């Protein structure tokens, strides 16, 4: 293996220790950072995600409330709960776990969250703040990727970054964050022609597609930094990313593994955003 591993678990540990220290400092001022996690329905993957988020809060000294509702909950009732949490002084961050049942308009629910408590960074006000470079909350997954680049001291100025995927929660905000750090950014998607020609020019590649082996060794410039956001299952049912790890690690300069890469960083940045929300509210 030539590439150095960017270990998301290890970096998360460091960042969560810092969160715990800052949370203690806030507590000393009488404020305990609080996150409300709202789960509607019984999607098994969502249940695991919310459990992990709540546990991560507890481990870092943050207060968390898990509100679970039946899949039959009405949109009006959910909007009512969000409204109540917006007014709850002990709650600094609100996360409504997606996906929501089909009869609920997820965008409407996200827009109902106060931007000051939008720790997932999905509110249109957060997206606008990111786009204009104003303070707001950055979506946790691309924010985690930026922290990973920071952890290796990577200077993005003038570098060519290729983001594969253009979703509102990963690809697009990722591109804006890289642009903010003066990278030259290309965003690729399902209609992109000759992806390989683009990735071969890239100093940094972020794969956020949701398909195995989207990025193979022959598509990577020697020494490039490769961040793998994808979460897929291989033929044995094991978690894997979008990147052909075994091949790409022989060419890249740095690479993130799956599992143990971007995944833990996503939860870590949720904690960071929640803490930040509490610090802002207590000023
Ligand atoms: P998404 O909304 O399905 O978006 C996937 C993107 O990939 C779309 O923009 C799509 O293009 C593009 N795409 C599809 N096939 C492609 C191809 N062959 N070549 C290039 N681009 C292609 O997914 P997402 O929510 O962004 O998530 C992406 C992956 O990251 C998933 O595996 C998800 O599970 C994972 N994820 C992981 C974390 C984590 O914490 N590790 C967090 C969030 C997401 P079009 O726009 O043209 O359709």
JSON list of N, CA, C and O in Angstrom, two decimals, residues 49 207-212 228-233 238-242 258-259 262-264 266:
[
{"chain": "A", "resi": 49, "resn": "UNK", "atom": "N", "xyz": [-29.05, 4.53, 12.94]},
{"chain": "A", "resi": 49, "resn": "UNK", "atom": "CA", "xyz": [-28.42, 5.85, 12.86]},
{"chain": "A", "resi": 49, "resn": "UNK", "atom": "C", "xyz": [-28.78, 6.70, 14.08]},
{"chain": "A", "resi": 49, "resn": "UNK", "atom": "O", "xyz": [-27.91, 7.31, 14.69]},
{"chain": "A", "resi": 207, "resn": "UNK", "atom": "N", "xyz": [-15.78, 10.74, -3.62]},
{"chain": "A", "resi": 207, "resn": "UNK", "atom": "CA", "xyz": [-16.77, 9.87, -4.26]},
{"chain": "A", "resi": 207, "resn": "UNK", "atom": "C", "xyz": [-18.00, 9.78, -3.38]},
{"chain": "A", "resi": 207, "resn": "UNK", "atom": "O", "xyz": [-17.93, 9.30, -2.25]},
{"chain": "A", "resi": 208, "resn": "UNK", "atom": "N", "xyz": [-19.13, 10.30, -3.88]},
{"chain": "A", "resi": 208, "resn": "UNK", "atom": "CA", "xyz": [-20.39, 10.31, -3.10]},
{"chain": "A", "resi": 208, "resn": "UNK", "atom": "C", "xyz": [-21.52, 9.92, -4.03]},
{"chain": "A", "resi": 208, "resn": "UNK", "atom": "O", "xyz": [-22.36, 10.73, -4.42]},
{"chain": "A", "resi": 209, "resn": "UNK", "atom": "N", "xyz": [-21.53, 8.64, -4.38]},
{"chain": "A", "resi": 209, "resn": "UNK", "atom": "CA", "xyz": [-22.46, 8.15, -5.39]},
{"chain": "A", "resi": 209, "resn": "UNK", "atom": "C", "xyz": [-23.44, 7.11, -4.80]},
{"chain": "A", "resi": 209, "resn": "UNK", "atom": "O", "xyz": [-24.65, 7.19, -4.99]},
{"chain": "A", "resi": 210, "resn": "UNK", "atom": "N", "xyz": [-22.87, 6.12, -4.11]},
{"chain": "A", "resi": 210, "resn": "UNK", "atom": "CA", "xyz": [-23.72, 5.03, -3.61]},
{"chain": "A", "resi": 210, "resn": "UNK", "atom": "C", "xyz": [-23.67, 3.83, -4.54]},
{"chain": "A", "resi": 210, "resn": "UNK", "atom": "O", "xyz": [-24.63, 3.07, -4.63]},
{"chain": "A", "resi": 211, "resn": "UNK", "atom": "N", "xyz": [-22.53, 3.68, -5.26]},
{"chain": "A", "resi": 211, "resn": "UNK", "atom": "CA", "xyz": [-22.34, 2.51, -6.13]},
{"chain": "A", "resi": 211, "resn": "UNK", "atom": "C", "xyz": [-20.91, 2.01, -5.97]},
{"chain": "A", "resi": 211, "resn": "UNK", "atom": "O", "xyz": [-19.97, 2.81, -6.00]},
{"chain": "A", "resi": 212, "resn": "UNK", "atom": "N", "xyz": [-20.78, 0.71, -5.83]},
{"chain": "A", "resi": 212, "resn": "UNK", "atom": "CA", "xyz": [-19.44, 0.14, -5.66]},
{"chain": "A", "resi": 212, "resn": "UNK", "atom": "C", "xyz": [-18.57, 0.35, -6.89]},
{"chain": "A", "resi": 212, "resn": "UNK", "atom": "O", "xyz": [-19.07, 0.36, -8.02]},
{"chain": "A", "resi": 228, "resn": "UNK", "atom": "N", "xyz": [-13.81, 8.68, 0.40]},
{"chain": "A", "resi": 228, "resn": "UNK", "atom": "CA", "xyz": [-14.89, 7.78, -0.02]},
{"chain": "A", "resi": 228, "resn": "UNK", "atom": "C", "xyz": [-16.10, 7.95, 0.89]},
{"chain": "A", "resi": 228, "resn": "UNK", "atom": "O", "xyz": [-16.09, 7.51, 2.04]},
{"chain": "A", "resi": 229, "resn": "UNK", "atom": "N", "xyz": [-17.14, 8.59, 0.38]},
{"chain": "A", "resi": 229, "resn": "UNK", "atom": "CA", "xyz": [-18.35, 8.84, 1.17]},
{"chain": "A", "resi": 229, "resn": "UNK", "atom": "C", "xyz": [-19.33, 7.67, 1.06]},
{"chain": "A", "resi": 229, "resn": "UNK", "atom": "O", "xyz": [-20.15, 7.44, 1.93]},
{"chain": "A", "resi": 230, "resn": "UNK", "atom": "N", "xyz": [-19.25, 6.92, -0.02]},
{"chain": "A", "resi": 230, "resn": "UNK", "atom": "CA", "xyz": [-20.25, 5.89, -0.32]},
{"chain": "A", "resi": 230, "resn": "UNK", "atom": "C", "xyz": [-20.43, 4.85, 0.77]},
{"chain": "A", "resi": 230, "resn": "UNK", "atom": "O", "xyz": [-19.50, 4.53, 1.52]},
{"chain": "A", "resi": 231, "resn": "UNK", "atom": "N", "xyz": [-21.64, 4.36, 0.89]},
{"chain": "A", "resi": 231, "resn": "UNK", "atom": "CA", "xyz": [-21.93, 3.26, 1.82]},
{"chain": "A", "resi": 231, "resn": "UNK", "atom": "C", "xyz": [-22.74, 2.23, 1.05]},
{"chain": "A", "resi": 231, "resn": "UNK", "atom": "O", "xyz": [-23.91, 2.46, 0.73]},
{"chain": "A", "resi": 232, "resn": "UNK", "atom": "N", "xyz": [-22.07, 1.14, 0.76]},
{"chain": "A", "resi": 232, "resn": "UNK", "atom": "CA", "xyz": [-22.71, 0.07, -0.02]},
{"chain": "A", "resi": 232, "resn": "UNK", "atom": "C", "xyz": [-22.42, -1.26, 0.66]},
{"chain": "A", "resi": 232, "resn": "UNK", "atom": "O", "xyz": [-21.66, -1.32, 1.61]},
{"chain": "A", "resi": 233, "resn": "UNK", "atom": "N", "xyz": [-23.02, -2.30, 0.14]},
{"chain": "A", "resi": 233, "resn": "UNK", "atom": "CA", "xyz": [-22.74, -3.67, 0.63]},
{"chain": "A", "resi": 233, "resn": "UNK", "atom": "C", "xyz": [-22.06, -4.45, -0.49]},
{"chain": "A", "resi": 233, "resn": "UNK", "atom": "O", "xyz": [-22.49, -4.36, -1.65]},
{"chain": "A", "resi": 238, "resn": "UNK", "atom": "N", "xyz": [-20.86, -7.18, 3.35]},
{"chain": "A", "resi": 238, "resn": "UNK", "atom": "CA", "xyz": [-20.05, -6.27, 4.20]},
{"chain": "A", "resi": 238, "resn": "UNK", "atom": "C", "xyz": [-20.13, -4.85, 3.67]},
{"chain": "A", "resi": 238, "resn": "UNK", "atom": "O", "xyz": [-20.19, -4.62, 2.45]},
{"chain": "A", "resi": 239, "resn": "UNK", "atom": "N", "xyz": [-20.04, -3.89, 4.62]},
{"chain": "A", "resi": 239, "resn": "UNK", "atom": "CA", "xyz": [-20.06, -2.48, 4.26]},
{"chain": "A", "resi": 239, "resn": "UNK", "atom": "C", "xyz": [-18.86, -2.13, 3.39]},
{"chain": "A", "resi": 239, "resn": "UNK", "atom": "O", "xyz": [-17.73, -2.51, 3.71]},
{"chain": "A", "resi": 240, "resn": "UNK", "atom": "N", "xyz": [-19.09, -1.43, 2.30]},
{"chain": "A", "resi": 240, "resn": "UNK", "atom": "CA", "xyz": [-17.98, -0.95, 1.47]},
{"chain": "A", "resi": 240, "resn": "UNK", "atom": "C", "xyz": [-18.36, 0.39, 0.85]},
{"chain": "A", "resi": 240, "resn": "UNK", "atom": "O", "xyz": [-19.52, 0.80, 0.88]},
{"chain": "A", "resi": 241, "resn": "UNK", "atom": "N", "xyz": [-17.35, 1.07, 0.31]},
{"chain": "A", "resi": 241, "resn": "UNK", "atom": "CA", "xyz": [-17.60, 2.40, -0.24]},
{"chain": "A", "resi": 241, "resn": "UNK", "atom": "C", "xyz": [-17.82, 2.39, -1.74]},
{"chain": "A", "resi": 241, "resn": "UNK", "atom": "O", "xyz": [-18.15, 1.36, -2.33]},
{"chain": "A", "resi": 242, "resn": "UNK", "atom": "N", "xyz": [-17.60, 3.55, -2.34]},
{"chain": "A", "resi": 242, "resn": "UNK", "atom": "CA", "xyz": [-17.72, 3.69, -3.80]},
{"chain": "A", "resi": 242, "resn": "UNK", "atom": "C", "xyz": [-16.39, 3.41, -4.49]},
{"chain": "A", "resi": 242, "resn": "UNK", "atom": "O", "xyz": [-16.32, 3.26, -5.70]},
{"chain": "A", "resi": 258, "resn": "UNK", "atom": "N", "xyz": [-13.62, 2.44, 4.23]},
{"chain": "A", "resi": 258, "resn": "UNK", "atom": "CA", "xyz": [-15.03, 2.23, 4.58]},
{"chain": "A", "resi": 258, "resn": "UNK", "atom": "C", "xyz": [-15.14, 0.79, 5.05]},
{"chain": "A", "resi": 258, "resn": "UNK", "atom": "O", "xyz": [-14.79, -0.11, 4.28]},
{"chain": "A", "resi": 259, "resn": "UNK", "atom": "N", "xyz": [-15.55, 0.52, 6.29]},
{"chain": "A", "resi": 259, "resn": "UNK", "atom": "CA", "xyz": [-15.94, 1.50, 7.31]},
{"chain": "A", "resi": 259, "resn": "UNK", "atom": "C", "xyz": [-14.73, 2.17, 7.98]},
{"chain": "A", "resi": 259, "resn": "UNK", "atom": "O", "xyz": [-13.59, 1.81, 7.70]},
{"chain": "A", "resi": 262, "resn": "UNK", "atom": "N", "xyz": [-15.29, 8.24, 6.50]},
{"chain": "A", "resi": 262, "resn": "UNK", "atom": "CA", "xyz": [-16.20, 9.39, 6.55]},
{"chain": "A", "resi": 262, "resn": "UNK", "atom": "C", "xyz": [-17.39, 9.15, 7.51]},
{"chain": "A", "resi": 262, "resn": "UNK", "atom": "O", "xyz": [-17.87, 10.08, 8.15]},
{"chain": "A", "resi": 263, "resn": "UNK", "atom": "N", "xyz": [-17.81, 7.89, 7.62]},
{"chain": "A", "resi": 263, "resn": "UNK", "atom": "CA", "xyz": [-18.99, 7.56, 8.44]},
{"chain": "A", "resi": 263, "resn": "UNK", "atom": "C", "xyz": [-18.92, 8.13, 9.86]},
{"chain": "A", "resi": 263, "resn": "UNK", "atom": "O", "xyz": [-19.79, 8.91, 10.25]},
{"chain": "A", "resi": 264, "resn": "UNK", "atom": "N", "xyz": [-17.90, 7.75, 10.65]},
{"chain": "A", "resi": 264, "resn": "UNK", "atom": "CA", "xyz": [-17.83, 8.30, 12.02]},
{"chain": "A", "resi": 264, "resn": "UNK", "atom": "C", "xyz": [-17.68, 9.82, 12.05]},
{"chain": "A", "resi": 264, "resn": "UNK", "atom": "O", "xyz": [-18.15, 10.47, 12.99]},
{"chain": "A", "resi": 266, "resn": "UNK", "atom": "N", "xyz": [-19.19, 11.92, 10.18]},
{"chain": "A", "resi": 266, "resn": "UNK", "atom": "CA", "xyz": [-20.51, 12.55, 10.01]},
{"chain": "A", "resi": 266, "resn": "UNK", "atom": "C", "xyz": [-21.16, 12.78, 11.37]},
{"chain": "A", "resi": 266, "resn": "UNK", "atom": "O", "xyz": [-21.65, 13.87, 11.66]}
]
